[in-house]
């Protein structure tokens, strides 16, 4: 994988199982009532290890699953954007994930496996957070006036416009000037990414100018990474993540808006 793509398909992975490390970073919102750890222990891609994004996070932050410090990441290791933000370029997403792998009848390991199982040959991993990969709240607030980048929100549209509740005890809405690209809009029903031309149309319909700087966010910094991967597929190589996301923004009392007020759609 000299030129590492943002996504790889299941057939490619099946042919290269012995050449790569596989991390299952499945994660679900509490309302989904699914246990990613239990599911992994029962069924997984052969050789995969579980990667818990809640544990591999900044535990000193009051916000959920914030990006860890470089030392924390080096000790525990995480998923696609976390690796990229820490400077690890050779990392790809399995297009469609485990459901697609299983639907194509590729081998599945059903032997019960503890989620804390480690490699037989662990190694020290040195990393450093790439400058410009993560945005803080001050940078996002400053951007409202300066408009240096387009902030793309990956939450479902009803939460963005304030018609549906947040999964946390805060009022829904959006940050002034942000663009709504729900993460499900960049995916097909089977969970695979849409192709490049389809993704370009999604961003076009959301009034996102792909020739201009972009950044991504969502409710807590997780599903925004799906939109971030879609941006990379269409050629946007740099798009930092506002990791504190809407949860931090709203909880700290920053102004938010409902409907399409103060968004690009009202312009």
mmCIF file of C-alpha atoms in Angstrom:
data_model
loop_
_atom_site.group_PDB
_atom_site.id
_atom_site.type_symbol
_atom_site.label_atom_id
_atom_site.label_comp_id
_atom_site.label_asym_id
_atom_site.label_seq_id
_atom_site.Cartn_x
_atom_site.Cartn_y
_atom_site.Cartn_z
ATOM 1 C CA UNK A 1 0.000 0.000 0.000
ATOM 2 C CA UNK A 2 2.612 2.530 -1.108
ATOM 3 C CA UNK A 3 -0.165 4.945 -2.142
ATOM 4 C CA UNK A 4 -2.650 4.335 0.651
ATOM 5 C CA UNK A 5 -6.288 5.025 -0.322
ATOM 6 C CA UNK A 6 -8.865 6.220 2.228
ATOM 7 C CA UNK A 7 -10.943 3.067 1.643
ATOM 8 C CA UNK A 8 -10.262 -0.527 0.558
ATOM 9 C CA UNK A 9 -12.800 -3.175 -0.418
ATOM 10 C CA UNK A 10 -13.391 -6.558 1.178
ATOM 11 C CA UNK A 11 -11.848 -8.532 -1.661
ATOM 12 C CA UNK A 12 -8.625 -6.547 -1.338
ATOM 13 C CA UNK A 13 -8.516 -7.193 2.406
ATOM 14 C CA UNK A 14 -9.186 -10.910 1.921
ATOM 15 C CA UNK A 15 -6.161 -11.123 -0.378
ATOM 16 C CA UNK A 16 -3.990 -9.135 2.025
ATOM 17 C CA UNK A 17 -5.043 -10.429 5.455
ATOM 18 C CA UNK A 18 -1.510 -11.434 6.355
ATOM 19 C CA UNK A 19 -0.005 -8.109 5.292
ATOM 20 C CA UNK A 20 -2.001 -5.644 7.382
ATOM 21 C CA UNK A 21 -3.159 -5.084 10.951
ATOM 22 C CA UNK A 22 -6.944 -5.053 11.337
ATOM 23 C CA UNK A 23 -8.672 -2.950 13.985
ATOM 24 C CA UNK A 24 -12.402 -3.171 14.634
ATOM 25 C CA UNK A 25 -13.389 0.300 15.865
ATOM 26 C CA UNK A 26 -17.157 -0.282 15.944
ATOM 27 C CA UNK A 27 -18.998 2.245 18.112
ATOM 28 C CA UNK A 28 -22.688 2.939 18.699
ATOM 29 C CA UNK A 29 -24.681 5.746 20.272
ATOM 30 C CA UNK A 30 -26.378 4.645 23.532
ATOM 31 C CA UNK A 31 -29.829 4.920 21.915
ATOM 32 C CA UNK A 32 -28.908 2.135 19.469
ATOM 33 C CA UNK A 33 -28.692 -0.348 22.360
ATOM 34 C CA UNK A 34 -25.885 -2.368 20.758
ATOM 35 C CA UNK A 35 -22.750 -3.675 22.440
ATOM 36 C CA UNK A 36 -19.789 -3.386 20.060
ATOM 37 C CA UNK A 37 -17.434 -5.212 22.432
ATOM 38 C CA UNK A 38 -19.795 -8.176 22.852
ATOM 39 C CA UNK A 39 -20.411 -8.399 19.105
ATOM 40 C CA UNK A 40 -16.676 -8.359 18.410
ATOM 41 C CA UNK A 41 -16.002 -11.110 20.942
ATOM 42 C CA UNK A 42 -18.509 -13.334 19.129
ATOM 43 C CA UNK A 43 -17.818 -12.593 15.435
ATOM 44 C CA UNK A 44 -15.009 -10.721 13.680
ATOM 45 C CA UNK A 45 -12.613 -10.684 10.756
ATOM 46 C CA UNK A 46 -9.815 -13.219 11.376
ATOM 47 C CA UNK A 47 -6.859 -11.591 13.096
ATOM 48 C CA UNK A 48 -8.718 -8.419 14.050
ATOM 49 C CA UNK A 49 -8.232 -6.586 17.334
ATOM 50 C CA UNK A 50 -10.859 -4.417 19.018
ATOM 51 C CA UNK A 51 -10.157 -0.695 19.140
ATOM 52 C CA UNK A 52 -12.240 1.075 21.803
ATOM 53 C CA UNK A 53 -12.454 4.766 20.875
ATOM 54 C CA UNK A 54 -13.914 5.602 24.295
ATOM 55 C CA UNK A 55 -10.833 4.207 26.040
ATOM 56 C CA UNK A 56 -8.385 5.612 23.505
ATOM 57 C CA UNK A 57 -9.375 9.194 24.217
ATOM 58 C CA UNK A 58 -8.500 12.210 26.297
ATOM 59 C CA UNK A 59 -9.850 11.103 29.679
ATOM 60 C CA UNK A 60 -9.096 14.525 31.179
ATOM 61 C CA UNK A 61 -11.602 16.210 28.857
ATOM 62 C CA UNK A 62 -15.222 16.656 29.996
ATOM 63 C CA UNK A 63 -16.384 15.958 26.433
ATOM 64 C CA UNK A 64 -16.960 12.402 25.133
ATOM 65 C CA UNK A 65 -14.212 10.460 23.298
ATOM 66 C CA UNK A 66 -11.984 13.462 22.581
ATOM 67 C CA UNK A 67 -8.764 12.825 20.665
ATOM 68 C CA UNK A 68 -6.038 11.518 23.021
ATOM 69 C CA UNK A 69 -2.668 13.096 23.527
ATOM 70 C CA UNK A 70 0.180 11.702 21.449
ATOM 71 C CA UNK A 71 1.596 9.717 24.429
ATOM 72 C CA UNK A 72 -1.827 8.174 25.132
ATOM 73 C CA UNK A 73 -2.224 7.232 21.490
ATOM 74 C CA UNK A 74 1.243 5.684 21.398
ATOM 75 C CA UNK A 75 0.427 3.452 24.361
ATOM 76 C CA UNK A 76 -3.019 2.314 23.303
ATOM 77 C CA UNK A 77 -3.353 3.026 19.576
ATOM 78 C CA UNK A 78 -7.365 4.069 17.373
ATOM 79 C CA UNK A 79 -9.407 4.350 14.015
ATOM 80 C CA UNK A 80 -8.776 5.946 10.649
ATOM 81 C CA UNK A 81 -8.709 9.669 11.416
ATOM 82 C CA UNK A 82 -7.033 9.202 14.762
ATOM 83 C CA UNK A 83 -4.174 7.444 13.001
ATOM 84 C CA UNK A 84 -4.024 10.135 10.313
ATOM 85 C CA UNK A 85 -4.099 12.927 12.883
ATOM 86 C CA UNK A 86 -1.215 11.229 14.677
ATOM 87 C CA UNK A 87 0.809 11.146 11.465
ATOM 88 C CA UNK A 88 0.253 7.521 10.421
ATOM 89 C CA UNK A 89 -0.392 7.798 6.679
ATOM 90 C CA UNK A 90 -0.840 4.116 5.846
ATOM 91 C CA UNK A 91 -4.332 3.521 7.160
ATOM 92 C CA UNK A 92 -7.556 2.743 5.283
ATOM 93 C CA UNK A 93 -11.218 2.114 6.077
ATOM 94 C CA UNK A 94 -12.756 -1.216 5.078
ATOM 95 C CA UNK A 95 -15.583 -0.117 2.781
ATOM 96 C CA UNK A 96 -18.827 -1.449 4.277
ATOM 97 C CA UNK A 97 -17.057 -2.740 7.370
ATOM 98 C CA UNK A 98 -17.701 -6.103 8.960
ATOM 99 C CA UNK A 99 -21.336 -6.343 7.719
ATOM 100 C CA UNK A 100 -20.143 -6.162 4.104
ATOM 101 C CA UNK A 101 -17.298 -8.607 4.832
ATOM 102 C CA UNK A 102 -19.751 -11.105 6.273
ATOM 103 C CA UNK A 103 -22.328 -10.621 3.490
ATOM 104 C CA UNK A 104 -19.690 -11.534 0.892
ATOM 105 C CA UNK A 105 -19.078 -14.843 2.708
ATOM 106 C CA UNK A 106 -15.485 -14.034 3.617
ATOM 107 C CA UNK A 107 -14.149 -16.015 6.602
ATOM 108 C CA UNK A 108 -15.421 -15.052 10.054
ATOM 109 C CA UNK A 109 -13.696 -15.938 13.316
ATOM 110 C CA UNK A 110 -16.399 -17.102 15.754
ATOM 111 C CA UNK A 111 -14.128 -18.339 18.529
ATOM 112 C CA UNK A 112 -14.743 -16.244 21.629
ATOM 113 C CA UNK A 113 -11.904 -13.779 22.066
ATOM 114 C CA UNK A 114 -11.217 -11.332 24.902
ATOM 115 C CA UNK A 115 -11.279 -7.774 23.608
ATOM 116 C CA UNK A 116 -8.060 -6.947 25.450
ATOM 117 C CA UNK A 117 -6.067 -9.576 23.555
ATOM 118 C CA UNK A 118 -2.808 -8.109 22.243
ATOM 119 C CA UNK A 119 -0.362 -8.905 19.488
ATOM 120 C CA UNK A 120 2.201 -11.624 20.137
ATOM 121 C CA UNK A 121 4.865 -9.116 19.114
ATOM 122 C CA UNK A 122 3.876 -5.690 20.486
ATOM 123 C CA UNK A 123 6.022 -2.735 19.467
ATOM 124 C CA UNK A 124 6.645 0.764 20.729
ATOM 125 C CA UNK A 125 4.828 3.323 18.574
ATOM 126 C CA UNK A 126 6.072 6.902 18.443
ATOM 127 C CA UNK A 127 3.705 9.536 17.118
ATOM 128 C CA UNK A 128 2.992 13.230 17.093
ATOM 129 C CA UNK A 129 -0.243 15.119 16.483
ATOM 130 C CA UNK A 130 -0.120 16.674 13.020
ATOM 131 C CA UNK A 131 -0.400 20.445 13.085
ATOM 132 C CA UNK A 132 -3.747 21.568 11.740
ATOM 133 C CA UNK A 133 -5.509 18.214 12.090
ATOM 134 C CA UNK A 134 -7.652 19.222 15.094
ATOM 135 C CA UNK A 135 -9.588 22.437 15.738
ATOM 136 C CA UNK A 136 -10.507 23.828 19.135
ATOM 137 C CA UNK A 137 -13.577 25.878 20.029
ATOM 138 C CA UNK A 138 -11.737 29.194 19.816
ATOM 139 C CA UNK A 139 -10.716 28.497 16.226
ATOM 140 C CA UNK A 140 -14.284 27.594 15.277
ATOM 141 C CA UNK A 141 -15.635 30.715 16.971
ATOM 142 C CA UNK A 142 -13.100 32.919 15.176
ATOM 143 C CA UNK A 143 -14.074 31.349 11.856
ATOM 144 C CA UNK A 144 -17.662 32.630 12.160
ATOM 145 C CA UNK A 145 -16.329 36.077 11.366
ATOM 146 C CA UNK A 146 -13.271 35.271 9.280
ATOM 147 C CA UNK A 147 -14.828 32.469 7.194
ATOM 148 C CA UNK A 148 -11.440 30.837 6.656
ATOM 149 C CA UNK A 149 -13.019 27.412 6.227
ATOM 150 C CA UNK A 150 -16.384 25.745 5.645
ATOM 151 C CA UNK A 151 -17.486 23.874 8.781
ATOM 152 C CA UNK A 152 -19.372 20.743 7.716
ATOM 153 C CA UNK A 153 -21.708 19.164 10.292
ATOM 154 C CA UNK A 154 -22.247 15.407 9.907
ATOM 155 C CA UNK A 155 -25.274 15.063 12.215
ATOM 156 C CA UNK A 156 -28.707 14.115 10.818
ATOM 157 C CA UNK A 157 -30.475 17.132 9.284
ATOM 158 C CA UNK A 158 -33.343 17.138 11.868
ATOM 159 C CA UNK A 159 -30.805 17.681 14.662
ATOM 160 C CA UNK A 160 -29.011 20.341 12.629
ATOM 161 C CA UNK A 161 -32.213 22.379 12.143
ATOM 162 C CA UNK A 162 -33.387 21.786 15.715
ATOM 163 C CA UNK A 163 -36.374 19.572 14.926
ATOM 164 C CA UNK A 164 -35.022 16.406 16.596
ATOM 165 C CA UNK A 165 -33.377 16.064 20.017
ATOM 166 C CA UNK A 166 -29.701 15.472 20.617
ATOM 167 C CA UNK A 167 -28.731 12.120 22.191
ATOM 168 C CA UNK A 168 -27.338 14.139 25.090
ATOM 169 C CA UNK A 169 -29.206 16.577 27.378
ATOM 170 C CA UNK A 170 -28.629 19.680 25.259
ATOM 171 C CA UNK A 171 -30.831 21.599 22.842
ATOM 172 C CA UNK A 172 -30.346 20.777 19.174
ATOM 173 C CA UNK A 173 -29.472 23.286 16.461
ATOM 174 C CA UNK A 174 -26.261 24.279 14.702
ATOM 175 C CA UNK A 175 -23.202 26.513 14.834
ATOM 176 C CA UNK A 176 -23.565 29.717 12.850
ATOM 177 C CA UNK A 177 -22.411 29.364 9.248
ATOM 178 C CA UNK A 178 -22.060 25.578 9.301
ATOM 179 C CA UNK A 179 -23.040 23.297 6.435
ATOM 180 C CA UNK A 180 -25.225 20.210 6.871
ATOM 181 C CA UNK A 181 -23.912 17.005 5.270
ATOM 182 C CA UNK A 182 -25.431 14.135 7.293
ATOM 183 C CA UNK A 183 -22.931 11.284 7.401
ATOM 184 C CA UNK A 184 -25.539 8.843 6.090
ATOM 185 C CA UNK A 185 -25.790 10.955 2.923
ATOM 186 C CA UNK A 186 -22.265 9.939 1.898
ATOM 187 C CA UNK A 187 -23.039 6.243 2.338
ATOM 188 C CA UNK A 188 -25.129 3.747 0.408
ATOM 189 C CA UNK A 189 -27.817 1.683 2.194
ATOM 190 C CA UNK A 190 -25.320 -1.186 2.530
ATOM 191 C CA UNK A 191 -22.916 1.023 4.473
ATOM 192 C CA UNK A 192 -20.359 1.486 1.685
ATOM 193 C CA UNK A 193 -19.249 4.910 0.530
ATOM 194 C CA UNK A 194 -20.846 6.391 -2.549
ATOM 195 C CA UNK A 195 -18.507 6.773 -5.516
ATOM 196 C CA UNK A 196 -16.595 9.972 -6.225
ATOM 197 C CA UNK A 197 -19.122 11.513 -8.622
ATOM 198 C CA UNK A 198 -22.014 10.797 -6.250
ATOM 199 C CA UNK A 199 -20.119 12.292 -3.321
ATOM 200 C CA UNK A 200 -19.315 15.426 -5.284
ATOM 201 C CA UNK A 201 -23.036 15.826 -5.933
ATOM 202 C CA UNK A 202 -23.802 15.432 -2.219
ATOM 203 C CA UNK A 203 -21.381 18.212 -1.327
ATOM 204 C CA UNK A 204 -22.613 20.372 -4.210
ATOM 205 C CA UNK A 205 -26.209 20.083 -3.014
ATOM 206 C CA UNK A 206 -25.046 21.111 0.466
ATOM 207 C CA UNK A 207 -23.427 24.230 -1.065
ATOM 208 C CA UNK A 208 -19.946 23.092 -0.034
ATOM 209 C CA UNK A 209 -17.252 24.438 -2.366
ATOM 210 C CA UNK A 210 -14.692 21.634 -2.595
ATOM 211 C CA UNK A 211 -12.087 24.041 -3.970
ATOM 212 C CA UNK A 212 -12.115 25.948 -0.669
ATOM 213 C CA UNK A 213 -10.860 24.879 2.800
ATOM 214 C CA UNK A 214 -13.147 22.557 4.754
ATOM 215 C CA UNK A 215 -13.397 21.292 8.335
ATOM 216 C CA UNK A 216 -15.714 18.696 9.854
ATOM 217 C CA UNK A 217 -17.701 18.264 13.037
ATOM 218 C CA UNK A 218 -20.805 16.502 14.369
ATOM 219 C CA UNK A 219 -22.278 15.845 17.819
ATOM 220 C CA UNK A 220 -19.175 14.466 19.517
ATOM 221 C CA UNK A 221 -16.470 14.109 16.865
ATOM 222 C CA UNK A 222 -17.145 10.530 15.708
ATOM 223 C CA UNK A 223 -19.487 10.505 12.696
ATOM 224 C CA UNK A 224 -17.735 13.622 11.392
ATOM 225 C CA UNK A 225 -14.890 11.292 10.464
ATOM 226 C CA UNK A 226 -17.200 9.542 7.978
ATOM 227 C CA UNK A 227 -17.692 12.879 6.218
ATOM 228 C CA UNK A 228 -13.950 13.499 6.516
ATOM 229 C CA UNK A 229 -13.265 10.240 4.668
ATOM 230 C CA UNK A 230 -15.771 11.201 1.971
ATOM 231 C CA UNK A 231 -13.923 14.483 1.516
ATOM 232 C CA UNK A 232 -10.686 12.591 1.003
ATOM 233 C CA UNK A 233 -12.332 10.364 -1.613
ATOM 234 C CA UNK A 234 -13.242 13.478 -3.631
ATOM 235 C CA UNK A 235 -9.718 14.847 -3.327
ATOM 236 C CA UNK A 236 -9.854 17.084 -0.236
ATOM 237 C CA UNK A 237 -6.752 15.870 1.592
ATOM 238 C CA UNK A 238 -6.821 18.341 4.470
ATOM 239 C CA UNK A 239 -9.956 18.955 6.523
ATOM 240 C CA UNK A 240 -9.407 19.301 10.278
ATOM 241 C CA UNK A 241 -11.819 17.935 12.861
ATOM 242 C CA UNK A 242 -13.533 20.118 15.456
ATOM 243 C CA UNK A 243 -13.272 17.427 18.080
ATOM 244 C CA UNK A 244 -15.272 19.046 20.888
ATOM 245 C CA UNK A 245 -18.082 19.341 18.362
ATOM 246 C CA UNK A 246 -21.645 20.500 18.942
ATOM 247 C CA UNK A 247 -21.700 18.991 22.448
ATOM 248 C CA UNK A 248 -18.849 21.202 23.657
ATOM 249 C CA UNK A 249 -20.157 24.230 21.765
ATOM 250 C CA UNK A 250 -23.683 24.071 23.178
ATOM 251 C CA UNK A 251 -22.723 22.972 26.692
ATOM 252 C CA UNK A 252 -20.380 25.929 27.117
ATOM 253 C CA UNK A 253 -23.149 28.361 26.207
ATOM 254 C CA UNK A 254 -22.114 29.373 22.698
ATOM 255 C CA UNK A 255 -24.970 30.635 20.482
ATOM 256 C CA UNK A 256 -26.720 28.117 18.252
ATOM 257 C CA UNK A 257 -29.433 28.425 15.646
ATOM 258 C CA UNK A 258 -32.439 26.442 14.517
ATOM 259 C CA UNK A 259 -33.988 25.975 11.109
ATOM 260 C CA UNK A 260 -31.780 27.285 8.343
ATOM 261 C CA UNK A 261 -31.129 30.572 10.111
ATOM 262 C CA UNK A 262 -27.462 31.593 10.143
ATOM 263 C CA UNK A 263 -26.571 28.754 7.762
ATOM 264 C CA UNK A 264 -25.385 28.826 4.115
ATOM 265 C CA UNK A 265 -28.861 27.661 3.018
ATOM 266 C CA UNK A 266 -30.439 30.942 4.075
ATOM 267 C CA UNK A 267 -28.031 32.974 1.968
#
